[in-house]
Amino acid sequence: MNVQKFVDAVYAEAQKSGADEFQIEYAYADRQRLELFEGKIEKQSATEDQSLSLAVKKDGKVGYCCSGNFDEATIPEIVKSAMENARLIGEGEENFFYDGKGEYVKAESYRPLPGRLSALNPVAFMQEIEKRAYAADKRITQVQKVVFSQGKNRRIMRNSLGLDLSREDESAGCSVMVTAEDGNCKEWGYKGVAFDKEEDFDAAFIAGKATEDALSRLNGIKPESGMTEVVFENKCFTDILAFLEGIASALNIQKQKSQFAGKIGQLVAAPIVTITDDSLLKGGYATTSFDGEGVPTRKKDIIAGGVLQTYLHSLKTAHKDGVAPTGNGAGWNGAVETMNLYLQPGNVSKQELLEQVKDGVYIDRLNGLHAGFHMVSGDFSFGARGYLIEGGKITRPLVQFTVAGNYYQLLKDIKMIADDLEFRTSGFGSPTVWVDGLTIGGK
Amino acid sequence: MLDKKLVAEILDEALSTGGDFAEVFAEDSKTKNLLVGNGKVESAGTNLLRGVGIRVFKGMFQTYAYTNLLDRENLLKTADKAAAAIAGKSEKRIIDLVDVAFEDKHKIRKSPFELERSREAEIYCGVAEHMAAASSLVLRTDISGAYKSRKILVANSDGVWAEDEQNRMRIVMSAVVGRDNLTEQAGESNIGGLIGAEIFDLYNLEEIAEDVVRRAVNKLDAGDCPTGVMPVIIGNEFGGVIFHEACGHSLEATSVAPGTSEFSGKLGQRIASELVTAVDDATIPNAWGSINIDDEGTPTQRKVLIENGVLKNYMVDKFGGRRMGMSSNGASRRENYKFIPTSRMSNTLILNGKSTEEEIIAATPHGLYAKKMGGGSVHPTTGEFNFSVDEAYLIENGKIGTQVKGAKLVGHGADILPNIDMVGNNMAYACGMCGSISGSIPTTVGQPTIRVKELTVGGQK
């Protein structure tokens, strides 16, 4: 049975099931991946992935079954499981489907530069990156691996209320990780690209960034412990910004897991802070004209001039709060997600910002993010890497230290924002940010 | 799942371009989960997964392709995709698939699929009521239960035919408490195993729930953790996450084989304090991280990784083993058929020493007692790790003092191991999920209470 027939058969079975409403989503992904080690391709994969998700609504409650099993004999089980799950849901947990009648804005999302990838020989390109990385400096002792990947995704969503949407996108990327050694000191460096900029097709550029990253970290010292001025590199600050997805989630607020509860219209961040979720950003990595529930998306400020403007809503949470959905539904039980979330840039250059900081710590890598962050209390403590800032300049590398504070306070302690907004392929973007009042744990 | 004749045909097709080894991995799994929030079922889901992954080796080259359309034509097409990257000539051979014999050490007593889900929901709702009643400060409770049945079949061109069914069940609970403007959260995720519905007989959920609320309430009074270098006592059970992260990952062939790991080429060398003996043991009956056979069909074993401080063994899979000149020791795992399997941990434990926990605390004039660890991560190149501490106390004059919050531990794996200067006799283990290149898999961590001479502690003070 081909996939189209399978989807139709699930649709027909759902119609017979006694569900009041139902929705089917089908996702398809096709990927190729190459991994190079010591001049040769070591791993190669070509994969095709499909999944189907059925949501049924009975008496206002929604149950799900997600299936990657395309055996025809499974169809009754898929429908039966979803119905059983709907019946288990407790009172007051009403959920909704969308009828697709809203206005969808055509959005141009990220894609690799057209025509360029087909002209690229991936293996030769990866070999060139490896060669250039080794040639960059004799302290580069290993190119751990070079990875190249390319893929296509297709998604279809339709429901019994008339929603009928589809989306196709493609992606590609290349990354390299290198080891640098000097005496007993060993460090790693990394660079990844998404082939949406001209420089991403330049092997020397990629190798140069990765080797520079590793070499600049050799022979680091531990910083002094204590409170100090902290500057976050632009891309690194997106790790911090990403927590806003949970904190501004109406679902978490309704579950009393975020301190943003009851704070709309209030100052929750420094007045220089404006944080925007732009689902329609041209070329954005998370750009989409509809969310995971099929609701049209739009651009909105979550925080403007330090004041909380809105929570992120799905159909379920919006109904509970008596407001309109914001186009942030993730498509699963009221959960929400941000699209292209970014901190609006300021108007000083990174260099000017560092000059004003004079002395402090510059952080460009954070780790232990998930375990180190407590959304309820806002307390966080992360492992960090970076450099000393001395006399307004980035100087010595710093190793093995922690940075700790409270998230809700950090938003208020943002002292200055540079003009160098940059996005990660995750869809989060930020300029360089200077924060006051964080504790560094080192020596 | 698939018949032997068809699998032999697929293997043959996969080797048609000159590969020297081919493998078929088929998986059929079913997961069910329930989330009870504030005493009400908020979400219920079912997840079905079925697919086949085909892998071919040629020397130090491996290719992979997978599909979830399991008709003969599509499976052969997938085998062709895997084979396409190898441009050679087939050396025809006869593949005789023979069942791998192994003992099922992890039989379950009650299938969770036979338990009425409405009954399961009632149990969680009852526990939630108990939690809410435990303190007037409780703002929110969450209890989730999930079970998974995973049937796997591995067949390869060496004639291996191995089938197994893995049944796992786990319950996680957490409570949010608040007082004045302060809110805190505590949780428990150590209820689970390679077990079935007998989980409800083995654990006293109400008692555990009360403990969760108590721990959350205590956090409201915790002070900020001091910052600096100090002796750290790490509690048993989930405390073992420190060995898992700081050392375990660097003993996986994934980083040992290419020479990336700080422990590459160090077999037989002293890498830890002689008080440290550590094992990775996938054979512990019904433990969360246990498996009968790994995802390459190799029966699992108990591996002594470090014995009295000396490095003895690594986690080795078939492909990593080729580069290392070692054979697989049953340590190859993957989240599902969508991942290429690689060397991973199972139940990784530091074994008992001689001290009691009381002796360790009494022997420490000042420092940090990390009673319950949170999660952490490590970068295998540098061995640099970081861990969050979920429940921590200051040690003052050999006694447990004030509770502190927000503690983070950072350091190097290679530095921490020689610095373990006391090892307790209260080994216990805990469930966790471990994420790496072959996906997220269930693993157990464990240890007795240990003391590390000095570690960098990062707090807010």
mmCIF file of C-alpha atoms in Angstrom, chain A residues 46-160:
data_model
loop_
_atom_site.group_PDB
_atom_site.id
_atom_site.type_symbol
_atom_site.label_atom_id
_atom_site.label_comp_id
_atom_site.label_asym_id
_atom_site.label_seq_id
_atom_site.Cartn_x
_atom_site.Cartn_y
_atom_site.Cartn_z
ATOM 1 C CA ALA A 46 20.706 7.752 2.805
ATOM 2 C CA THR A 47 17.498 7.702 4.769
ATOM 3 C CA GLU A 48 13.836 8.084 4.134
ATOM 4 C CA ASP A 49 11.563 8.757 7.034
ATOM 5 C CA GLN A 50 7.835 9.101 7.293
ATOM 6 C CA SER A 51 5.442 9.433 10.148
ATOM 7 C CA LEU A 52 1.772 9.926 10.584
ATOM 8 C CA SER A 53 0.010 11.507 13.490
ATOM 9 C CA LEU A 54 -3.686 11.158 14.164
ATOM 10 C CA ALA A 55 -5.546 13.353 16.649
ATOM 11 C CA VAL A 56 -9.187 12.641 17.422
ATOM 12 C CA LYS A 57 -11.614 14.762 19.394
ATOM 13 C CA LYS A 58 -14.431 13.288 21.410
ATOM 14 C CA ASP A 59 -16.530 15.373 23.814
ATOM 15 C CA GLY A 60 -14.054 18.240 23.622
ATOM 16 C CA LYS A 61 -11.047 16.077 24.528
ATOM 17 C CA VAL A 62 -8.244 15.222 22.149
ATOM 18 C CA GLY A 63 -6.254 11.998 22.040
ATOM 19 C CA TYR A 64 -3.220 11.243 19.872
ATOM 20 C CA CYS A 65 -1.528 8.374 18.179
ATOM 21 C CA CYS A 66 1.691 8.855 16.290
ATOM 22 C CA SER A 67 2.746 6.099 13.962
ATOM 23 C CA GLY A 68 5.874 5.298 12.029
ATOM 24 C CA ASN A 69 4.364 1.912 11.283
ATOM 25 C CA PHE A 70 2.922 1.841 7.781
ATOM 26 C CA ASP A 71 1.605 -1.692 7.909
ATOM 27 C CA GLU A 72 -2.003 -1.650 6.719
ATOM 28 C CA ALA A 73 -2.968 -3.978 9.567
ATOM 29 C CA THR A 74 -2.029 -1.224 12.062
ATOM 30 C CA ILE A 75 -4.694 1.225 10.868
ATOM 31 C CA PRO A 76 -7.443 0.061 13.269
ATOM 32 C CA GLU A 77 -4.932 0.186 16.163
ATOM 33 C CA ILE A 78 -3.914 3.759 15.303
ATOM 34 C CA VAL A 79 -7.517 4.952 15.408
ATOM 35 C CA LYS A 80 -8.432 2.857 18.451
ATOM 36 C CA SER A 81 -5.411 4.116 20.431
ATOM 37 C CA ALA A 82 -6.188 7.759 19.645
ATOM 38 C CA MET A 83 -9.820 7.285 20.710
ATOM 39 C CA GLU A 84 -8.769 5.513 23.914
ATOM 40 C CA ASN A 85 -6.342 8.339 24.678
ATOM 41 C CA ALA A 86 -9.077 10.961 24.142
ATOM 42 C CA ARG A 87 -11.352 9.190 26.608
ATOM 43 C CA LEU A 88 -8.621 9.199 29.282
ATOM 44 C CA ILE A 89 -8.292 13.015 29.314
ATOM 45 C CA GLY A 90 -9.666 14.668 32.463
ATOM 46 C CA GLU A 91 -12.392 17.293 32.772
ATOM 47 C CA GLY A 92 -11.554 20.900 31.886
ATOM 48 C CA GLU A 93 -8.820 19.922 29.410
ATOM 49 C CA GLU A 94 -10.730 21.010 26.333
ATOM 50 C CA ASN A 95 -8.685 21.104 23.145
ATOM 51 C CA PHE A 96 -9.357 22.300 19.616
ATOM 52 C CA PHE A 97 -8.624 21.902 15.930
ATOM 53 C CA TYR A 98 -8.360 24.800 13.513
ATOM 54 C CA ASP A 99 -10.633 25.192 10.491
ATOM 55 C CA GLY A 100 -8.023 26.814 8.218
ATOM 56 C CA LYS A 101 -10.189 29.849 7.483
ATOM 57 C CA GLY A 102 -7.661 32.472 8.623
ATOM 58 C CA GLU A 103 -5.394 34.465 6.338
ATOM 59 C CA TYR A 104 -2.043 32.841 5.610
ATOM 60 C CA VAL A 105 0.835 35.126 4.658
ATOM 61 C CA LYS A 106 3.233 33.632 2.123
ATOM 62 C CA ALA A 107 6.583 33.267 3.839
ATOM 63 C CA GLU A 108 10.034 32.778 2.351
ATOM 64 C CA SER A 109 11.931 30.487 4.659
ATOM 65 C CA TYR A 110 15.594 29.481 4.706
ATOM 66 C CA ARG A 111 16.917 27.486 1.801
ATOM 67 C CA PRO A 112 20.402 26.786 0.528
ATOM 68 C CA LEU A 113 21.490 29.242 -2.207
ATOM 69 C CA PRO A 114 19.702 28.050 -5.346
ATOM 70 C CA GLY A 115 21.742 26.200 -7.938
ATOM 71 C CA ARG A 116 24.937 26.283 -5.925
ATOM 72 C CA LEU A 117 24.778 22.929 -4.157
ATOM 73 C CA SER A 118 24.310 20.883 -7.302
ATOM 74 C CA ALA A 119 27.586 22.326 -8.568
ATOM 75 C CA LEU A 120 29.429 21.271 -5.420
ATOM 76 C CA ASN A 121 31.292 17.970 -5.139
ATOM 77 C CA PRO A 122 30.678 17.179 -1.454
ATOM 78 C CA VAL A 123 33.562 14.725 -1.022
ATOM 79 C CA ALA A 124 36.132 17.015 -2.662
ATOM 80 C CA PHE A 125 34.776 19.926 -0.622
ATOM 81 C CA MET A 126 35.114 18.000 2.639
ATOM 82 C CA GLN A 127 38.613 16.823 1.733
ATOM 83 C CA GLU A 128 39.566 20.428 1.010
ATOM 84 C CA ILE A 129 38.270 21.539 4.418
ATOM 85 C CA GLU A 130 40.255 18.788 6.133
ATOM 86 C CA LYS A 131 43.416 19.592 4.172
ATOM 87 C CA ARG A 132 43.165 23.300 4.923
ATOM 88 C CA ALA A 133 42.496 22.679 8.615
ATOM 89 C CA TYR A 134 45.657 20.561 8.940
ATOM 90 C CA ALA A 135 47.630 23.152 7.005
ATOM 91 C CA ALA A 136 46.409 26.041 9.156
ATOM 92 C CA ASP A 137 48.802 25.429 12.039
ATOM 93 C CA LYS A 138 51.031 22.608 13.227
ATOM 94 C CA ARG A 139 49.189 22.634 16.538
ATOM 95 C CA ILE A 140 46.085 21.299 14.770
ATOM 96 C CA THR A 141 46.628 17.624 15.631
ATOM 97 C CA GLN A 142 43.366 16.158 14.416
ATOM 98 C CA VAL A 143 40.449 16.932 12.184
ATOM 99 C CA GLN A 144 37.925 14.854 14.129
ATOM 100 C CA LYS A 145 35.378 14.744 11.362
ATOM 101 C CA VAL A 146 33.863 16.685 8.513
ATOM 102 C CA VAL A 147 30.125 16.196 8.003
ATOM 103 C CA PHE A 148 28.021 17.078 4.974
ATOM 104 C CA SER A 149 24.255 16.654 4.898
ATOM 105 C CA GLN A 150 21.385 17.462 2.619
ATOM 106 C CA GLY A 151 17.683 16.843 2.965
ATOM 107 C CA LYS A 152 14.124 17.509 1.927
ATOM 108 C CA ASN A 153 11.037 17.640 4.128
ATOM 109 C CA ARG A 154 7.381 17.528 3.288
ATOM 110 C CA ARG A 155 4.490 17.972 5.652
ATOM 111 C CA ILE A 156 0.753 17.645 5.107
ATOM 112 C CA MET A 157 -1.938 18.548 7.603
ATOM 113 C CA ARG A 158 -5.665 18.138 7.145
ATOM 114 C CA ASN A 159 -8.697 17.803 9.359
ATOM 115 C CA SER A 160 -12.414 17.235 9.376
#
